[in-house]
Structure formats: structure tokens, C-alpha cells
CSV table of C-alpha atoms in Angstrom, one decimal:
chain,number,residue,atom,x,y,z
A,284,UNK,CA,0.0,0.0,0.0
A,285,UNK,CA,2.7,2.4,0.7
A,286,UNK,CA,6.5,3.1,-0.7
A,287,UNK,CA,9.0,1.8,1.4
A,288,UNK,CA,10.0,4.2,4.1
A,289,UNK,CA,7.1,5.9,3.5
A,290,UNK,CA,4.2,6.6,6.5
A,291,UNK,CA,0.7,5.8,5.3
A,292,UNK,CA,-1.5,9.1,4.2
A,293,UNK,CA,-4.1,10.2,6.5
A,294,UNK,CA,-5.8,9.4,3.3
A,295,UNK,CA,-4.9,6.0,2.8
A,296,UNK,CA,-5.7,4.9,6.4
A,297,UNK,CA,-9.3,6.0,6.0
A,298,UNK,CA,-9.4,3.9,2.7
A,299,UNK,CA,-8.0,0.9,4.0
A,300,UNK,CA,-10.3,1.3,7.5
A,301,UNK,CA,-13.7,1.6,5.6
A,302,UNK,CA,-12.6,-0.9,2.9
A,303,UNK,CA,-12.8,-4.4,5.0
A,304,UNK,CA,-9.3,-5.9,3.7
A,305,UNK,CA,-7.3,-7.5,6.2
A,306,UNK,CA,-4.6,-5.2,7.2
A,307,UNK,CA,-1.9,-4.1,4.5
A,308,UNK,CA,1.0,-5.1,5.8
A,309,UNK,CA,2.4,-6.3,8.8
A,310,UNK,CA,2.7,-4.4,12.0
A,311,UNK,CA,-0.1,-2.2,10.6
A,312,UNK,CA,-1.0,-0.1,13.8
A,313,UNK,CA,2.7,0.5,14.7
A,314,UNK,CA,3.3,1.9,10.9
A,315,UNK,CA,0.5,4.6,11.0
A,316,UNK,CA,1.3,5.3,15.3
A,317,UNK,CA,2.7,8.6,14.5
A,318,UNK,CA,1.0,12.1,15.8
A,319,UNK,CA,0.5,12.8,12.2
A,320,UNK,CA,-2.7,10.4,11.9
A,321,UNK,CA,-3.9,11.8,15.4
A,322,UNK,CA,-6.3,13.7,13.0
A,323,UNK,CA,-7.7,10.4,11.5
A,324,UNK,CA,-7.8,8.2,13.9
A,325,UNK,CA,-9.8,10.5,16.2
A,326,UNK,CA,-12.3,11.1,13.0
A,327,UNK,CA,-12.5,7.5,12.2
A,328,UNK,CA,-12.2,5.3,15.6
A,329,UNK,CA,-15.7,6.3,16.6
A,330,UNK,CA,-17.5,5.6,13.4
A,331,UNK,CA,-19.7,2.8,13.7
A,332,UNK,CA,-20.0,2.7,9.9
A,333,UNK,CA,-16.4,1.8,10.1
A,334,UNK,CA,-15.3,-2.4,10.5
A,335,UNK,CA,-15.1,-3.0,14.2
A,336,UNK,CA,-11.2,-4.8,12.9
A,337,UNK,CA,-10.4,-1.7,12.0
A,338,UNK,CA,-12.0,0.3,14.2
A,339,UNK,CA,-10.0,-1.8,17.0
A,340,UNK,CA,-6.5,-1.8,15.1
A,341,UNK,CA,-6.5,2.2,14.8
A,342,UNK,CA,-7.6,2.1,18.9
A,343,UNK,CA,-4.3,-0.2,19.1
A,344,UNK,CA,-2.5,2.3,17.0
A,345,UNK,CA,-3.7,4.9,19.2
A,346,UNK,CA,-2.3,3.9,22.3
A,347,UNK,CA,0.8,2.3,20.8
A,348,UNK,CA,1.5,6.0,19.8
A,349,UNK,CA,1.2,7.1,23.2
A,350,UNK,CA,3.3,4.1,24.8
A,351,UNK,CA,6.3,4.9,22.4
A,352,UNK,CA,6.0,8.4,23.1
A,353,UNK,CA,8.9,10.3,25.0
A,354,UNK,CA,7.0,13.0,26.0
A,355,UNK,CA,3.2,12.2,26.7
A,356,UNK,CA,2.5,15.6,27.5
A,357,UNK,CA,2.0,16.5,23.8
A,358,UNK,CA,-1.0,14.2,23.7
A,359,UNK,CA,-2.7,16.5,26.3
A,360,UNK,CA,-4.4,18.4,24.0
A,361,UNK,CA,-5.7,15.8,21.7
A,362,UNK,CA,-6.6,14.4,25.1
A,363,UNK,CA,-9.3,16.7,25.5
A,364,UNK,CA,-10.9,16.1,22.1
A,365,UNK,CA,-11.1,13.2,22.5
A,366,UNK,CA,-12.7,13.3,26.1
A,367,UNK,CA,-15.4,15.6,24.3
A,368,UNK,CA,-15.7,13.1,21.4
A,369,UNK,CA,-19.4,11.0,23.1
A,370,UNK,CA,-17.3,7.6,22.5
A,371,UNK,CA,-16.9,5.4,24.9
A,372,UNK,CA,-13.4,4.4,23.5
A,373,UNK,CA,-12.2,7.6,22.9
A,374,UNK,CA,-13.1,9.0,26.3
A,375,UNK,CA,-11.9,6.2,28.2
A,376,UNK,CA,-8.3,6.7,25.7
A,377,UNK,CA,-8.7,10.2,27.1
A,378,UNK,CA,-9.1,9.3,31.2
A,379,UNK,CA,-5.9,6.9,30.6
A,380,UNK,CA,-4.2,9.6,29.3
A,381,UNK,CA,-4.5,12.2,32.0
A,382,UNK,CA,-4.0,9.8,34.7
A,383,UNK,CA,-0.5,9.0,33.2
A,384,UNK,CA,0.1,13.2,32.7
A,385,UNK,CA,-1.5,13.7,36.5
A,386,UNK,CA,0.5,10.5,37.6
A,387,UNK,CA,3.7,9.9,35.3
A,388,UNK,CA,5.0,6.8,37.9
A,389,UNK,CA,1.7,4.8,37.0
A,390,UNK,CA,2.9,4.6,33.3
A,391,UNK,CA,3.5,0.9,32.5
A,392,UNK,CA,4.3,0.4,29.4
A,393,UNK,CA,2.8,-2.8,28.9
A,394,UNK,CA,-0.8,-1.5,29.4
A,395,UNK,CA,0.0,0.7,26.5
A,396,UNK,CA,1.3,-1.1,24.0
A,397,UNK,CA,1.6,-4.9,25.1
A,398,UNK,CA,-1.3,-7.6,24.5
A,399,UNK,CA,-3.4,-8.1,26.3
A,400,UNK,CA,-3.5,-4.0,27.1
A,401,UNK,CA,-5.3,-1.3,27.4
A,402,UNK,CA,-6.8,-1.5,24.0
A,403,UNK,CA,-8.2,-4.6,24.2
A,404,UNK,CA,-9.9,-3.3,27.2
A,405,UNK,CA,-11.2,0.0,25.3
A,406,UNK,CA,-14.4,1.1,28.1
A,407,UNK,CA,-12.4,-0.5,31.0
């Protein structure tokens, strides 16, 4: 789907989410885990209309981004958004990450971005 060495388009993801198609290549949701897509995923994890697979793999993408992240404080903002977004996934995304910005010792980085995690307990 992409060139090598090249991230996905915001475009692209939104194609391949809303298509059905088994992800396009391996390790999917770490390849399009960069703030850039923040924009995307937001608009697109919510959307029922959307394939619950992908619905779940951008969720994983979203809090893989956040687990790799040096400095969580830049997802403070989108944070917010999302904790205004009325989805239950999205919201509860947003609760995790405040806790971690109010309480940087409780990060565990397993929750984040290791399976089982966080994302495959999305309303927990």
C-alpha cells in the first residue's frame, strides 16, 4: 500500500479502514502510530460505519503511539478532544491519558502497547 520508508497518508488509512481488507501489511498499527494520523484516527475510531477490525486496530494504533512516546505531555491536547468526542473508547483513551500526565510513575508500558492491554480493554 505504501512506498518503502514511507508513512501511510491520512488518506490511505481512511481507505483501507472503511474498505474491509485485512490489514496491508504487517505491523499495521505501529506503521501509522505517529501524531500525524492523530487527526484520523480521532475522526475515524468512533464511526460505527467503520469495520469494528479496524476500528480496533486504529484504537491499538492509538495507544501504541502514546506508549512509544517520549513526551506524553504533547498528547494533552488531543486528550481533551477526544474526552469531548461522546465515544466510549475515545473517552476512556482520554481518562488513561491524564491519569499518566497527573501520575507519570503509574505509566506501565505494557498497558500501553503490550497484549493483552489497554486497548483490548477500550471502556475498561
Amino acid at each position: 500500500m505504501t512506498e518503502e520508508g514511507r508513512l501511510p497518508t491520512g488518506a490511505e488509512i481512511r481507505a483501507w479502514a472503511y474498505s474491509g481488507d485485512d490489514e496491508p501489511e504487517q505491523d499495521w498499527d505501529i506503521l501509522i502510530a505517529w501524531p500525524e494520523n492523530l487527526p484520523v484516527l480521532l475522526e475515524v475510531i468512533p464511526d460505527q460505519a467503520c469495520p469494528l477490525r479496524a476500528r480496533e486496530t486504529l484504537l491499538s494504533s492509538l495507544y501504541c503511539m502514546v506508549g512509544h512516546a517520549q513526551a506524553k505531555e504533547d498528547f494533552r491536547e488531543t486528550a481533551e478532544v477526544a474526552a469531548q468526542s461522546g465515544d466510549a473508547w475515545l473517552e476512556t483513551w482520554a481518562r488513561r491519558v491524564r491519569e499518566i500526565l497527573d501520575h507519570p510513575e503509574a505509566f506501565n508500558r505494557e498497558d500501553w502497547c503490550g497484549l493483552p492491554g489497554y486497548a483490548t480493554k477500550p471502556t475498561g
